[in-house]
Structures are given as C-alpha cells and as structure tokens.
Amino acid sequence: MAVPAAELDRNASSQTAPARSGPRSLSREELRRRPVTGREVPFRDGDLIVSRTDLRGVITYVNPYFCEISGYTPAELIGQPHSIIRHPDMPPEAFADLWATLKKGRPWVGMVKNRCKNGDHYWVEAHVTPLVDARGEVVGYQSVRRKPSRARVEEAERDYAALRAGRLQDVVLRNGHLVRVPWWERLNPLWKLRLPVRLALFALVGPALALVLMLRLGGAHALDWGLWGAGLAFLLYSAWWLSRDVVGRLDEAVDALRRIARNDFTGPIDVSRSDEVGRILQGIKSLQIRLGFEVEDLKQTGERNQRVRDGLDATSTGMLLTDAAGRVEFANRALLQSLVRAGVLAREEADLVVGHPLTALHPELAGWQALLDGLTGERHEVVELGERTFAVLLKPSLNASGERIGSVLEWRDRTEELLLEDEIGQMVEAASRGELGRRLDEAGKQGFFLQLARSLNALLDGLQGALAGIQHVLQGLAEGDLTRRVEGEWAGAFGQMAEDANRTVDALIRIIGEIRAASDSIGAAAGEIAAGNSDLSARTEQQAAALEETASSMEELTSTVKQNADNARQANQLAQGAASVAESGGQVVQQVVSTMSEIQASSRRIADIIGVIDGIAFQTNILALNAAVEAARAGEQGRGFAVVAAEVRSLAQRSANAAKEIKQLITDSVMKVEEGSALVDQAGRTMSEIVGSVKRVTDIMAEISAASQEQSAGIEQVNQAITQMDEGTQQNAALVEQAAASAESMRQQAEALAEAVAAFRLAAQQQASARAAARPAAPAHTHTHAHAHGGAAGHAQEGTIASFEDMIEKHAQWKLRLKTYLRGGGEPLDPDTVQKDNVCALGQWLYGKGQQVQHLPEYQKLKEHHRQFHAVAAQVVREHQRGNHAQAQTLLSGEFTRKTQETVAAIRALRDAVEGRRHAH
C-alpha cells in the first residue's frame, strides 16, 4: 500500500515532516468520524488490486477491481490521497513501519484493513515498493494487493487490536510483521552490520584475542598456536555463516526468481535484512511487485485489446489497422468478407493479409503508404476495387508523445448504397410526378438495405392506399356521391387524413341535408306567407272601402250640422226680435186689439219655425245615431268620434225638448191671442210673463247655436282622423303587395336551392339523420334557459366544439351572458362552477383531446389565459351576489373584457399553430 511521507509522519508518533502541497490527508479524528458498518467485503479469488501514487500519496492509477471492491469510481479516486480508503482500526505503528521501510528504498509487505465508500471493509495483503527512475531517484510508489488467507486475517485482527491496546512488550512491527527481538540480537551489534564489515571485524578481533590468550599462557609455540587457532575459528565461523545465512538466503532468492519466471508473483520473500544478500532479496521483492503490477496491467490491457478486437470483429463496418510501416496488423471479419464478396480477395487469402503491406489487399492501394505517412488528421477517400466502391476513413494512431505509430482505416462498402440511392432517386422522382406504383427491387439486397427497401416499399404502399381511398372519396364528391368513405385502418398522418376526409364527407352530408330541409321549410313558409299576405291584402282593401264610405257619411253629417248651426243662429235672431216686441208690448197695450191679427200671424210663423227646429233636431238625432254606429264599426280609432256623436245626439234631444216647449208656449200664446179680444184687460198682466218666456227662448236658442258650432268642430276632427286612417290603410295595402311579391320570390329561390342540392346523393339513413338534425330549433331564449339552467349545466353543455371558430364564438358570448345576469335576467350562475376551466367545451378539449398538442407553447398560453378568463368571470358573479353591483360592472367592462380578448387571441394563435403544423406534415 503506497502512503505519502507527510501522511506517514503525521500518523507516526515519533516522526514529523513539513507540510506539503496537494490533497490533504485525513486525520485520525476525521477517520473515526467516518461511518463504519463492520461488514467485511470478500476479496474475490484470482483478482488483484493495483494502484500507483506520486510522492505526495496522490492516486494516479487504479485498476477496475480497486474501484469495484471499494465502491468508488475512478473519478472519485484519481487525484485523491490514498488515505481516502484507510480504516480507523489500522494502528499508526503499521504506517510508521511502512514509511520507515519505504524511506530506506526497500519494499514493504503487510496486512492492511481498508474501508469501502459505504463503510464496509476488506482485508488485503499489501505489497508496496518504491518506483525508481533511470537516475535512481524515487518518483512514486506502486502497490499490488492480494487476497490474504483467513488465518492471516484473524492473526492481523488480534495483533492490531493488541497494538492499539498496548498489550505487546518487546514486540516491534518490522517489514509488516510483528516480531519479538531476542536478547542476543538486541545486545549483538553485529546483526546491524553488513557482511564484509562483520567478516573484517571478526578477522581482526579473533586473532588478537587468541594472541593475548597465548601470551598469558606462555610457551614457546604459543603464538603459533594462537594464530592457527584464530584462523581456524575464522574459517569455521565463515563456513557456518555462509552455509546458514548467505547460502540459505541466496537459495531463497533463487526460488523467488524461479517463481517469477513461472509468472508466480505471490511467493513470500524475506526483506528484513539489509546486508548484501538482504539487498538482493529486497531488489527481487521490488521486481516481484513491479512485475506483478505490470503483468496485471498487461493482462487487463490484453483483455481490453481482446474485447476491442472482438468488438471490431462483431461490427458490420470494415476496420483495418496498420503499423507505422504500413503493414496490416488487424483486419476485421466484416472487411475481409466484404473483400471476398467483391472478388478482391480469394477466400484462402483472407487470413494471410496480416503482416503484409496494403498492396496485399489490392494493387490499387500501392500509393497509400505515402498517404498514410503524411496523415495528420482524418481523411476521407473513395476507392474502387474491382466492381465495388468503398468509402475509406483514414485516421492516424498516435502514442503518448504524439508520434504516429500506425493508422486506422474504416472501410464502408457503398456499392449497394449507391445503387440503392439511384433506385430511391428514381422512385422519388416518379412519386413527385404522382406515379406511386414504382417500387424498389428487393432481390439481391440484404441487411440494412433490404430492410430499407422493404420499409420504403411499405411506405409507398401505405401512401398509395391512403391516397387511393381519399381519391375515391374526392371522386365521389366531384360526382355528387356522398356515400363513399375512406376504408381501412390508418395510423399517424394517414389516419388523420382519412379521418379528416370522412369528417368532411359527414359535414357535407349534414350541410346538404340541412340545406334540403331548410329549402323545404323555406318553401313551405314562403307559401304560408304568400297566402297570409293575400288574405291581409283583401281585408285591407275592404277596410279601405269602409273608410271611404265613412268619410263620405261624415262629409254629409258635416254639411247637415253646418246647416243646423245656421238655422240656430236665425232662430236666435228671431227670438231676440220677439223679446224686443214683448218688451214694447207693454207700451202698446192699447194697440193690442188692432195688432192682434199681426200677433196671431207672427205666432203662426213662430210655430212654423219651431216645427222646422223640431225637424232639424230630429234629423240631428238620426245623424248622430248613424255616426255612433259608424264609430262603433271603426273600433279603437272611432272612439273619439263616438263621444262627439253622443254629445251631438244629446244636444239634439235638448233642442227637440226645447222646441216642443216653445211650440206648446206658442200654441198657448195663439189661444191667448184669440182669447185676447175678450181678455185684453188681462194682456197687460200677462205681458211680463211673455217677456220672461221670450228671454228664456232666447237663452235656449243661444245654447242651441253654441252646441251646433261645437258639433261642427268635432265632426271636422273626426273627418280628419278618418282621412289619415284612409291614407295609412292605402299604404298598408301597398306594403302587403310588396311582401306577397317577396314571399313568392323566396319560394322560387328555395325551389332553385333544392334543385341544386338534389345533385348530391345521400344514403337513406343519412338523409333521415340530416333532416332530423336540420329541424327548427327552439327559440333563442327558450333554448338558452333549457340549455344552461342552473349555471353548471349550461356551462358544461355548451355543445361539442366543431372548430376553433366555435371556441371563439362561445367565449365571446360570455360577456352577453354576464351582462344579462347583472341586469337580473338570464340563467342563474354559480361562481364556483363558473371558475372551473375544465367544465366548458373548450376546457374539456384542453384537458382531453387537446393534450395531443400540449407541447406547443400556444397551447400552454391558451390554457393559462382560459384559466384566468374563468377566474375573472367567477369574480364578477361573486361581486354581484355580494351586492357590489358597481364593482361587478367595472370588472365586466374592464378586466373581463381584456381577458376575453386575450383568450380569443390565444385561441386564434393555437389555431394558426395547429394548422401550420398540419400543413408542414
């Protein structure tokens, strides 16, 4: 496991190191705070974890299994410190030993417990070695981790737990292993010396000690015996040392090299010693780790290359790889099969092109080596080999230094494609001329081109079938036959086109049926109007004749009344003269006898005049009665005339009564005059009575004169009214004649319309349905009340919207509905129901079939404007129900009018967008 120096020093209690730049390592406290689950992830047999770090401990390379078992992605590991996977259970002494070993340039082997991303853990046997460049400087660390045995995991768990608890005495962690140092090793400094130093030291010290011993013992041959003894001891020690230590470890080195030669990089190597043999073993260990790393990397690279080769062989595109010299390194199966089919290569030659230049494929490629040598980027070439045409994409293959190490050639056989393009071009050209019977030849085609040919042929079949059905319907329309339909099941635009064609025919059937029924109704109504006008014309003429007779009678009555008035004036004058005579009678009483005869004659004249007056009164009474009868005939227009006639009649009766009284008085006067001869004496006494009677007669005559003048004025007014009635009746008669002529013209036009519509043929059932649909509807106010009673029903049952124009019309009518409601009329409205924007026909369309175009921005705008439209309409109703009539009226004429305009504009915008989309398709 590779660990940076700064990280190791922070975790080792006895070493410190200056801070370094780069990713920050995690402290012990941070490691303890990270989640730990206690679950162990099993290490898969046969797999290795391989990684590389720089001198700062930043991860620069990881293999796939490292990411798989740790749970991190490569992006999460590359560039991060290796402590990202450290488990808090690892003791600091382990990393101190690791760092101390790596700092000496020696490899390290030990058990390590790593933490996964999710808090799980896994155990590895870590083999870490420094990476040394050509100058002998350490440039990084390389680590290969293998699956440890279960026994080693349990041993490491116990040892690390004891280290953390401080229970181990005289035990140190050396080269990744816990070892108990024996007392002689602790006291013997020779174990820390190199082999030559130990041998030289023993060679000097041994003879010296022997010489001192011999001198103390004395003797002539003591020196000789001491030298021989020292030499013998040195030889024995050297033999023992070489046989026990050097030779044994050299044998270990030989075994390790043999395992490496057998591609076995897992054997243990003792690297605890630092002498010459120990350095050899350390080098072999570093070689083992590095070769294990490189072999694993080469294995993965080889697997990747094999997967690439398999993928290139599986692709249908021809691929060819060359080296820098232009020799073929790889040609995939698709390219070789394509060249064999084209006759460029024989089948037995297809497997022999690898390792040969491009000319082995075809002599036409002889000049391509110079082309590849100068290749700096992508280049497209077209080459004809035999009867086949290939499009070749050339790309240089560069190494990390940017040097070209080969080329990649992507071959695409365009022969069939070009032929198909020509066929498609001819077919499209024929289709553009309306010739839809041409098809692509499917014989000889395979794969994509066969599928494309079949698809295009099926497309034209569907197009021809759809157009044939529509052509059949349109031909029927041209011939007036509305019984034809587009048959069959069609999808997409064809289905929409067939549906639109059938809906067009249905609409024409409905329209023609309605026109037929309407023409029948118009003809019948025109006949009824003509008959009614004829009857009205006859009655108007009769009324005009009656008014003419009434006018003539009124003229006669006027003349009679005028004459009566003249007679009344004359009678008044005579009465006044009689009064004068009576007044003077008292003065000429003495002449009474002589004038009695004159008085008698005058009395007879008076009697005659009174008879005339009585006759006039009688005639006036008769005329007044006739006028009352004629006024009763005139009806409402003769009511005033009847009143005047009644008044005249009353005056005539009074005149008759007065005349009778006068006549009676005159008769008495004559008798008195006759008796006057005998009763002259009584004349004086009765003269006063005569004078009073004469005055009364004068007054009555004045009243008769005034009444006659009033009668004359009233009759004049009645005459003028009758004249105006006569003029109006004549004008009405003229208008009735014009109406009768118009009705006759309308009847003739209805017959012509029925003849024009008769050119279309309808099925019997369709004709019946059309007539039923065209029956006269109920009056507008009745329909509105029944159609929209209670607000909710009317709001939800506005009818099916046949077009966007219906939407516009129905929402424009809302202002009239609200205005009528504010005036106290129309249907009752519920504000909660009015506010719902999914109840009306437009709302049902928006939340139903209209969602097919919900991707259009115009649809979203209309939906929002429609929601605001109903919200403001509901607010108008609420304000009115609260009694805020002025506020409701302000909302109606202001904000609601704007929302109506916005909604109508949004409907038109969506209509234009939908129609534009249909035209585009």
Coordinates of C-alpha atoms in Angstrom, one line a residue, residues 5 75 373 624 727 876 908:
A5 CA 5.7 10.8 3.6
A75 CA -13.0 9.9 -10.9
D373 CA 3.0 8.7 -43.8
A624 CA -125.8 61.3 -34.5
E727 CA -104.1 57.1 -46.1
V876 CA -67.9 39.2 -11.5
R908 CA -56.5 32.1 -32.8

